[in-house]
PDB file of N, CA, C and O in Angstrom:
ATOM      1  N   MET A 926     276.418  10.419 212.317  1.00 79.00           N
ATOM      2  CA  MET A 926     278.065  11.075 212.113  1.00 79.00           C
ATOM      3  C   MET A 926     277.803  10.881 210.659  1.00 79.00           C
ATOM      4  O   MET A 926     278.440  11.637 209.904  1.00 79.00           O
ATOM      5  N   ASN A 927     277.236   9.464 209.598  1.00 87.00           N
ATOM      6  CA  ASN A 927     277.252   9.700 208.399  1.00 87.00           C
ATOM      7  C   ASN A 927     276.759  10.875 207.792  1.00 87.00           C
ATOM      8  O   ASN A 927     277.163  11.258 206.486  1.00 87.00           O
ATOM      9  N   ASN A 928     275.648  11.127 208.612  1.00 94.00           N
ATOM     10  CA  ASN A 928     274.913  12.616 208.071  1.00 94.00           C
ATOM     11  C   ASN A 928     276.073  13.595 207.750  1.00 94.00           C
ATOM     12  O   ASN A 928     275.545  14.806 206.821  1.00 94.00           O
ATOM     13  N   ILE A 929     276.415  14.076 208.728  1.00 96.00           N
ATOM     14  CA  ILE A 929     277.776  14.817 208.754  1.00 96.00           C
ATOM     15  C   ILE A 929     278.961  14.883 207.758  1.00 96.00           C
ATOM     16  O   ILE A 929     279.150  15.592 207.394  1.00 96.00           O
ATOM     17  N   ARG A 930     278.780  13.414 207.519  1.00 95.00           N
ATOM     18  CA  ARG A 930     279.895  13.326 206.524  1.00 95.00           C
ATOM     19  C   ARG A 930     279.209  13.543 205.153  1.00 95.00           C
ATOM     20  O   ARG A 930     279.893  14.190 204.086  1.00 95.00           O
ATOM     21  N   LYS A 931     277.927  13.657 204.955  1.00 95.00           N
ATOM     22  CA  LYS A 931     277.614  13.545 203.438  1.00 95.00           C
ATOM     23  C   LYS A 931     277.127  15.270 203.495  1.00 95.00           C
ATOM     24  O   LYS A 931     277.715  15.701 202.383  1.00 95.00           O
ATOM     25  N   ALA A 932     276.964  15.396 204.548  1.00 97.00           N
ATOM     26  CA  ALA A 932     276.673  17.252 204.131  1.00 97.00           C
ATOM     27  C   ALA A 932     277.870  17.995 204.167  1.00 97.00           C
ATOM     28  O   ALA A 932     278.281  18.784 203.212  1.00 97.00           O
ATOM     29  N   CYS A 933     279.477  17.315 204.943  1.00 97.00           N
ATOM     30  CA  CYS A 933     280.270  17.880 204.114  1.00 97.00           C
ATOM     31  C   CYS A 933     280.663  17.902 203.059  1.00 97.00           C
ATOM     32  O   CYS A 933     281.413  19.017 202.500  1.00 97.00           O
ATOM     33  N   VAL A 934     280.761  16.511 202.499  1.00 96.00           N
ATOM     34  CA  VAL A 934     281.501  16.501 201.300  1.00 96.00           C
ATOM     35  C   VAL A 934     280.363  17.438 200.308  1.00 96.00           C
ATOM     36  O   VAL A 934     280.963  18.069 199.411  1.00 96.00           O
ATOM     37  N   GLU A 935     278.772  17.295 200.752  1.00 96.00           N
ATOM     38  CA  GLU A 935     278.361  17.954 199.574  1.00 96.00           C
ATOM     39  C   GLU A 935     278.424  19.963 199.425  1.00 96.00           C
ATOM     40  O   GLU A 935     278.550  20.413 198.738  1.00 96.00           O
ATOM     41  N   ALA A 936     278.754  19.710 200.964  1.00 97.00           N
ATOM     42  CA  ALA A 936     279.670  21.556 201.232  1.00 97.00           C
ATOM     43  C   ALA A 936     281.217  21.717 199.923  1.00 97.00           C
ATOM     44  O   ALA A 936     280.940  22.847 199.532  1.00 97.00           O
ATOM     45  N   ILE A 937     281.520  20.727 200.530  1.00 97.00           N
ATOM     46  CA  ILE A 937     282.889  21.108 199.486  1.00 97.00           C
ATOM     47  C   ILE A 937     282.394  21.399 198.298  1.00 97.00           C
ATOM     48  O   ILE A 937     283.076  21.894 197.144  1.00 97.00           O
ATOM     49  N   PHE A 938     281.749  19.954 197.747  1.00 97.00           N
ATOM     50  CA  PHE A 938     281.397  20.196 196.145  1.00 97.00           C
ATOM     51  C   PHE A 938     280.588  21.651 195.419  1.00 97.00           C
ATOM     52  O   PHE A 938     280.984  21.871 194.714  1.00 97.00           O
ATOM     53  N   ARG A 939     279.683  21.823 196.362  1.00 96.00           N
ATOM     54  CA  ARG A 939     279.078  22.822 196.665  1.00 96.00           C
ATOM     55  C   ARG A 939     279.698  24.261 196.132  1.00 96.00           C
ATOM     56  O   ARG A 939     279.778  25.079 195.372  1.00 96.00           O
ATOM     57  N   GLU A 940     280.540  24.428 197.111  1.00 95.00           N
ATOM     58  CA  GLU A 940     281.979  25.116 197.052  1.00 95.00           C
ATOM     59  C   GLU A 940     282.569  25.169 195.952  1.00 95.00           C
ATOM     60  O   GLU A 940     282.830  26.296 195.199  1.00 95.00           O
ATOM     61  N   PHE A 941     282.917  24.300 195.087  1.00 95.00           N
ATOM     62  CA  PHE A 941     283.796  24.285 194.205  1.00 95.00           C
ATOM     63  C   PHE A 941     282.599  24.358 192.624  1.00 95.00           C
ATOM     64  O   PHE A 941     283.163  25.397 192.235  1.00 95.00           O
ATOM     65  N   GLU A 942     281.329  24.113 192.875  1.00 95.00           N
ATOM     66  CA  GLU A 942     280.486  24.504 191.527  1.00 95.00           C
ATOM     67  C   GLU A 942     280.528  25.808 191.513  1.00 95.00           C
ATOM     68  O   GLU A 942     279.935  26.341 190.270  1.00 95.00           O
ATOM     69  N   ASP A 943     280.362  26.818 193.037  1.00 95.00           N
ATOM     70  CA  ASP A 943     280.027  27.687 192.850  1.00 95.00           C
ATOM     71  C   ASP A 943     281.187  28.430 192.543  1.00 95.00           C
ATOM     72  O   ASP A 943     281.068  30.035 192.723  1.00 95.00           O
ATOM     73  N   HIS A 944     282.137  27.837 192.295  1.00 94.00           N
ATOM     74  CA  HIS A 944     283.394  29.121 192.028  1.00 94.00           C
ATOM     75  C   HIS A 944     284.302  30.026 192.984  1.00 94.00           C
ATOM     76  O   HIS A 944     284.392  30.545 192.776  1.00 94.00           O
ATOM     77  N   GLY A 945     283.919  28.921 194.430  1.00 91.00           N
ATOM     78  CA  GLY A 945     284.187  29.987 195.650  1.00 91.00           C
ATOM     79  C   GLY A 945     285.947  30.138 195.999  1.00 91.00           C
ATOM     80  O   GLY A 945     286.548  29.315 194.844  1.00 91.00           O
ATOM     81  N   ASP A 946     286.292  30.724 197.076  1.00 92.00           N
ATOM     82  CA  ASP A 946     287.574  30.489 197.118  1.00 92.00           C
ATOM     83  C   ASP A 946     288.549  29.415 197.426  1.00 92.00           C
ATOM     84  O   ASP A 946     289.638  29.293 197.495  1.00 92.00           O
ATOM     85  N   ALA A 947     287.584  28.613 198.307  1.00 96.00           N
ATOM     86  CA  ALA A 947     288.126  27.481 198.850  1.00 96.00           C
ATOM     87  C   ALA A 947     289.434  26.340 197.597  1.00 96.00           C
ATOM     88  O   ALA A 947     290.053  26.004 198.075  1.00 96.00           O
ATOM     89  N   ILE A 948     288.399  26.582 196.568  1.00 95.00           N
ATOM     90  CA  ILE A 948     289.126  25.512 195.605  1.00 95.00           C
ATOM     91  C   ILE A 948     288.723  26.358 194.262  1.00 95.00           C
ATOM     92  O   ILE A 948     287.592  27.219 193.783  1.00 95.00           O
ATOM     93  N   ARG A 949     290.549  26.902 193.960  1.00 93.00           N
ATOM     94  CA  ARG A 949     290.091  27.160 192.829  1.00 93.00           C
ATOM     95  C   ARG A 949     291.224  27.042 191.535  1.00 93.00           C
ATOM     96  O   ARG A 949     292.568  26.201 192.263  1.00 93.00           O
ATOM     97  N   PRO A 950     291.111  27.221 190.580  1.00 94.00           N
ATOM     98  CA  PRO A 950     292.104  26.947 189.240  1.00 94.00           C
ATOM     99  C   PRO A 950     293.986  27.716 189.937  1.00 94.00           C
ATOM    100  O   PRO A 950     293.783  28.465 190.613  1.00 94.00           O
ATOM    101  N   ALA A 951     294.636  26.906 189.237  1.00 93.00           N
ATOM    102  CA  ALA A 951     296.259  27.132 190.220  1.00 93.00           C
ATOM    103  C   ALA A 951     296.914  27.990 189.173  1.00 93.00           C
ATOM    104  O   ALA A 951     297.517  28.821 189.607  1.00 93.00           O
ATOM    105  N   TYR A 952     295.703  28.334 188.040  1.00 90.00           N
ATOM    106  CA  TYR A 952     296.358  29.301 186.788  1.00 90.00           C
ATOM    107  C   TYR A 952     295.063  30.380 186.285  1.00 90.00           C
ATOM    108  O   TYR A 952     294.064  29.390 186.236  1.00 90.00           O
ATOM    109  N   ALA A 953     295.366  31.520 186.141  1.00 84.00           N
ATOM    110  CA  ALA A 953     294.072  32.236 185.766  1.00 84.00           C
ATOM    111  C   ALA A 953     292.749  31.687 186.022  1.00 84.00           C
ATOM    112  O   ALA A 953     291.737  31.489 186.708  1.00 84.00           O
ATOM    113  N   ASP A 954     292.282  31.391 184.471  1.00 86.00           N
ATOM    114  CA  ASP A 954     290.965  31.090 184.339  1.00 86.00           C
ATOM    115  C   ASP A 954     290.637  29.305 183.755  1.00 86.00           C
ATOM    116  O   ASP A 954     290.216  28.900 183.194  1.00 86.00           O
ATOM    117  N   GLY A 955     291.504  28.888 184.781  1.00 92.00           N
ATOM    118  CA  GLY A 955     291.426  27.386 184.812  1.00 92.00           C
ATOM    119  C   GLY A 955     290.122  26.646 184.693  1.00 92.00           C
ATOM    120  O   GLY A 955     290.412  25.427 185.263  1.00 92.00           O
ATOM    121  N   TRP A 956     289.019  27.027 185.054  1.00 92.00           N
ATOM    122  CA  TRP A 956     288.220  25.873 185.646  1.00 92.00           C
ATOM    123  C   TRP A 956     287.904  25.531 184.765  1.00 92.00           C
ATOM    124  O   TRP A 956     287.487  23.605 185.431  1.00 92.00           O
ATOM    125  N   GLY A 957     287.988  25.300 183.654  1.00 93.00           N
ATOM    126  CA  GLY A 957     287.426  24.123 182.753  1.00 93.00           C
ATOM    127  C   GLY A 957     289.086  22.976 183.290  1.00 93.00           C
ATOM    128  O   GLY A 957     288.603  21.692 182.188  1.00 93.00           O
ATOM    129  N   GLU A 958     289.751  23.059 183.511  1.00 92.00           N
ATOM    130  CA  GLU A 958     290.843  22.479 183.841  1.00 92.00           C
ATOM    131  C   GLU A 958     290.737  21.580 185.416  1.00 92.00           C
ATOM    132  O   GLU A 958     291.504  20.486 185.327  1.00 92.00           O
ATOM    133  N   ILE A 959     289.618  21.855 185.914  1.00 94.00           N
ATOM    134  CA  ILE A 959     289.230  20.941 187.062  1.00 94.00           C
ATOM    135  C   ILE A 959     288.324  20.259 186.759  1.00 94.00           C
ATOM    136  O   ILE A 959     287.081  20.545 186.341  1.00 94.00           O
ATOM    137  N   GLU A 960     288.166  19.008 187.046  1.00 94.00           N
ATOM    138  CA  GLU A 960     286.961  18.133 187.120  1.00 94.00           C
ATOM    139  C   GLU A 960     286.571  17.354 188.416  1.00 94.00           C
ATOM    140  O   GLU A 960     287.322  17.218 189.327  1.00 94.00           O
ATOM    141  N   ALA A 961     285.346  17.983 188.270  1.00 94.00           N
ATOM    142  CA  ALA A 961     284.499  17.209 190.035  1.00 94.00           C
ATOM    143  C   ALA A 961     283.895  16.311 189.086  1.00 94.00           C
ATOM    144  O   ALA A 961     283.040  16.090 188.181  1.00 94.00           O
ATOM    145  N   ARG A 962     284.133  14.909 190.509  1.00 94.00           N
ATOM    146  CA  ARG A 962     283.470  13.420 189.516  1.00 94.00           C
ATOM    147  C   ARG A 962     282.677  13.314 191.550  1.00 94.00           C
ATOM    148  O   ARG A 962     283.043  12.159 192.108  1.00 94.00           O
ATOM    149  N   ARG A 963     281.372  13.671 191.324  1.00 92.00           N
ATOM    150  CA  ARG A 963     280.883  13.592 192.430  1.00 92.00           C
ATOM    151  C   ARG A 963     280.726  12.173 193.321  1.00 92.00           C
ATOM    152  O   ARG A 963     280.826  11.706 193.978  1.00 92.00           O
ATOM    153  N   SER A 964     280.588  11.004 191.742  1.00 91.00           N
ATOM    154  CA  SER A 964     280.211   9.386 192.221  1.00 91.00           C
ATOM    155  C   SER A 964     281.711   8.810 193.069  1.00 91.00           C
ATOM    156  O   SER A 964     281.450   7.789 193.524  1.00 91.00           O
ATOM    157  N   LEU A 965     282.610   9.215 192.579  1.00 92.00           N
ATOM    158  CA  LEU A 965     283.784   8.610 192.981  1.00 92.00           C
ATOM    159  C   LEU A 965     284.191   9.908 194.622  1.00 92.00           C
ATOM    160  O   LEU A 965     285.280   9.804 194.808  1.00 92.00           O
ATOM    161  N   GLY A 966     283.712  11.123 194.926  1.00 93.00           N
ATOM    162  CA  GLY A 966     283.781  12.111 195.543  1.00 93.00           C
ATOM    163  C   GLY A 966     285.625  12.737 195.458  1.00 93.00           C
ATOM    164  O   GLY A 966     286.030  12.833 196.534  1.00 93.00           O
ATOM    165  N   HIS A 967     285.519  12.736 194.259  1.00 96.00           N
ATOM    166  CA  HIS A 967     287.041  13.334 193.788  1.00 96.00           C
ATOM    167  C   HIS A 967     286.825  14.805 193.162  1.00 96.00           C
ATOM    168  O   HIS A 967     285.833  14.853 192.091  1.00 96.00           O
ATOM    169  N   ILE A 968     287.872  15.824 193.345  1.00 96.00           N
ATOM    170  CA  ILE A 968     287.892  17.194 192.452  1.00 96.00           C
ATOM    171  C   ILE A 968     289.220  16.820 192.109  1.00 96.00           C
ATOM    172  O   ILE A 968     290.220  16.448 192.951  1.00 96.00           O
ATOM    173  N   THR A 969     290.004  17.198 190.419  1.00 96.00           N
ATOM    174  CA  THR A 969     290.971  16.988 190.059  1.00 96.00           C
ATOM    175  C   THR A 969     291.293  17.908 189.355  1.00 96.00           C
ATOM    176  O   THR A 969     290.704  18.395 188.217  1.00 96.00           O
ATOM    177  N   GLY A 970     292.912  18.014 189.042  1.00 95.00           N
ATOM    178  CA  GLY A 970     293.000  18.743 188.080  1.00 95.00           C
ATOM    179  C   GLY A 970     294.068  20.061 188.717  1.00 95.00           C
ATOM    180  O   GLY A 970     294.389  19.498 189.909  1.00 95.00           O
ATOM    181  N   LEU A 971     294.634  20.912 188.319  1.00 95.00           N
ATOM    182  CA  LEU A 971     295.613  21.532 188.562  1.00 95.00           C
ATOM    183  C   LEU A 971     294.786  23.122 189.318  1.00 95.00           C
ATOM    184  O   LEU A 971     293.739  23.889 188.791  1.00 95.00           O
ATOM    185  N   MET A 972     295.057  22.710 190.949  1.00 95.00           N
ATOM    186  CA  MET A 972     293.807  23.860 191.676  1.00 95.00           C
ATOM    187  C   MET A 972     295.293  24.223 192.935  1.00 95.00           C
ATOM    188  O   MET A 972     295.626  23.728 193.424  1.00 95.00           O
ATOM    189  N   ASP A 973     294.374  25.407 193.333  1.00 95.00           N
ATOM    190  CA  ASP A 973     294.713  25.828 194.290  1.00 95.00           C
ATOM    191  C   ASP A 973     293.642  25.522 195.423  1.00 95.00           C
ATOM    192  O   ASP A 973     293.006  25.897 195.498  1.00 95.00           O
ATOM    193  N   ILE A 974     293.999  25.346 196.575  1.00 96.00           N
ATOM    194  CA  ILE A 974     293.419  24.600 197.933  1.00 96.00           C
ATOM    195  C   ILE A 974     293.676  25.650 198.790  1.00 96.00           C
ATOM    196  O   ILE A 974     294.461  25.504 199.203  1.00 96.00           O
ATOM    197  N   ASP A 975     292.762  26.524 199.014  1.00 97.00           N
ATOM    198  CA  ASP A 975     292.624  27.729 200.950  1.00 97.00           C
ATOM    199  C   ASP A 975     292.415  26.486 201.707  1.00 97.00           C
ATOM    200  O   ASP A 975     291.196  26.461 201.697  1.00 97.00           O
ATOM    201  N   VAL A 976     292.928  26.290 202.467  1.00 97.00           N
ATOM    202  CA  VAL A 976     293.212  24.895 203.852  1.00 97.00           C
ATOM    203  C   VAL A 976     292.150  25.717 204.638  1.00 97.00           C
ATOM    204  O   VAL A 976     291.426  25.011 205.273  1.00 97.00           O
ATOM    205  N   THR A 977     292.413  26.955 204.776  1.00 97.00           N
ATOM    206  CA  THR A 977     291.513  27.338 205.967  1.00 97.00           C
ATOM    207  C   THR A 977     290.131  27.657 205.789  1.00 97.00           C
ATOM    208  O   THR A 977     289.719  27.231 206.491  1.00 97.00           O
ATOM    209  N   ASP A 978     290.153  28.078 204.262  1.00 97.00           N
ATOM    210  CA  ASP A 978     288.541  28.300 203.993  1.00 97.00           C
ATOM    211  C   ASP A 978     287.875  26.933 203.909  1.00 97.00           C
ATOM    212  O   ASP A 978     286.761  26.881 204.475  1.00 97.00           O
ATOM    213  N   LEU A 979     288.923  26.157 203.120  1.00 97.00           N
ATOM    214  CA  LEU A 979     288.172  24.557 203.694  1.00 97.00           C
ATOM    215  C   LEU A 979     287.633  23.982 204.150  1.00 97.00           C
ATOM    216  O   LEU A 979     286.626  23.197 205.143  1.00 97.00           O
ATOM    217  N   VAL A 980     288.585  24.013 205.641  1.00 97.00           N
ATOM    218  CA  VAL A 980     288.226  24.031 207.128  1.00 97.00           C
ATOM    219  C   VAL A 980     287.050  24.766 207.787  1.00 97.00           C
ATOM    220  O   VAL A 980     286.283  24.536 208.512  1.00 97.00           O
ATOM    221  N   ASP A 981     287.076  25.929 206.740  1.00 98.00           N
ATOM    222  CA  ASP A 981     285.800  26.362 207.763  1.00 98.00           C
ATOM    223  C   ASP A 981     284.752  26.419 207.226  1.00 98.00           C
ATOM    224  O   ASP A 981     283.461  26.162 207.925  1.00 98.00           O
ATOM    225  N   ILE A 982     284.613  25.695 205.732  1.00 97.00           N
ATOM    226  CA  ILE A 982     282.719  25.042 205.157  1.00 97.00           C
ATOM    227  C   ILE A 982     282.986  24.091 206.084  1.00 97.00           C
ATOM    228  O   ILE A 982     281.718  23.850 206.288  1.00 97.00           O
ATOM    229  N   VAL A 983     283.753  23.174 206.545  1.00 97.00           N
ATOM    230  CA  VAL A 983     283.620  21.475 206.995  1.00 97.00           C
ATOM    231  C   VAL A 983     283.256  22.365 208.395  1.00 97.00           C
ATOM    232  O   VAL A 983     282.492  21.435 208.883  1.00 97.00           O
ATOM    233  N   ILE A 984     283.727  22.980 209.106  1.00 98.00           N
ATOM    234  CA  ILE A 984     283.246  23.451 210.633  1.00 98.00           C
ATOM    235  C   ILE A 984     281.757  23.871 210.740  1.00 98.00           C
ATOM    236  O   ILE A 984     281.525  23.842 211.365  1.00 98.00           O
ATOM    237  N   ASP A 985     281.704  24.961 209.907  1.00 98.00           N
ATOM    238  CA  ASP A 985     280.525  25.691 209.593  1.00 98.00           C
ATOM    239  C   ASP A 985     279.464  24.614 209.100  1.00 98.00           C
ATOM    240  O   ASP A 985     277.953  24.815 209.685  1.00 98.00           O
ATOM    241  N   THR A 986     279.408  23.334 208.091  1.00 97.00           N
ATOM    242  CA  THR A 986     278.673  22.355 207.962  1.00 97.00           C
ATOM    243  C   THR A 986     278.545  21.545 209.249  1.00 97.00           C
ATOM    244  O   THR A 986     277.375  21.196 209.475  1.00 97.00           O
ATOM    245  N   ILE A 987     279.187  21.209 210.072  1.00 97.00           N
ATOM    246  CA  ILE A 987     278.791  20.372 211.351  1.00 97.00           C
ATOM    247  C   ILE A 987     278.223  21.325 212.364  1.00 97.00           C
ATOM    248  O   ILE A 987     277.199  20.896 212.323  1.00 97.00           O
ATOM    249  N   ASN A 988     278.715  22.860 212.296  1.00 97.00           N
ATOM    250  CA  ASN A 988     277.611  23.444 213.511  1.00 97.00           C
ATOM    251  C   ASN A 988     276.258  23.271 212.782  1.00 97.00           C
ATOM    252  O   ASN A 988     275.494  23.692 214.028  1.00 97.00           O
ATOM    253  N   LYS A 989     275.388  23.779 211.395  1.00 96.00           N
ATOM    254  CA  LYS A 989     274.174  23.258 210.870  1.00 96.00           C
ATOM    255  C   LYS A 989     273.981  22.012 211.610  1.00 96.00           C
ATOM    256  O   LYS A 989     272.635  22.228 211.618  1.00 96.00           O
ATOM    257  N   GLU A 990     274.561  21.166 210.964  1.00 93.00           N
ATOM    258  CA  GLU A 990     273.949  19.411 211.087  1.00 93.00           C
ATOM    259  C   GLU A 990     273.942  19.085 213.056  1.00 93.00           C
ATOM    260  O   GLU A 990     273.184  18.333 213.296  1.00 93.00           O
ATOM    261  N   LEU A 991     274.553  20.284 213.816  1.00 91.00           N
ATOM    262  CA  LEU A 991     274.491  19.501 214.925  1.00 91.00           C
ATOM    263  C   LEU A 991     273.564  20.114 215.810  1.00 91.00           C
ATOM    264  O   LEU A 991     272.848  20.954 215.783  1.00 91.00           O
TER     265      LEU A 991
END
């Protein structure tokens, strides 16, 4: 179970780093206003989170790990 959790966290951070659609700035090109802190497991700043896309990332990751 711990491996699945780690894989899901990594997938979410990768989505952010790739400037995907699930996590994006709340306005225009505000990518510089969002900060990812892997060591803390946090992504902070003014952002728009598409919950459906985020859930899809988690489900896809779980399916790959099983």
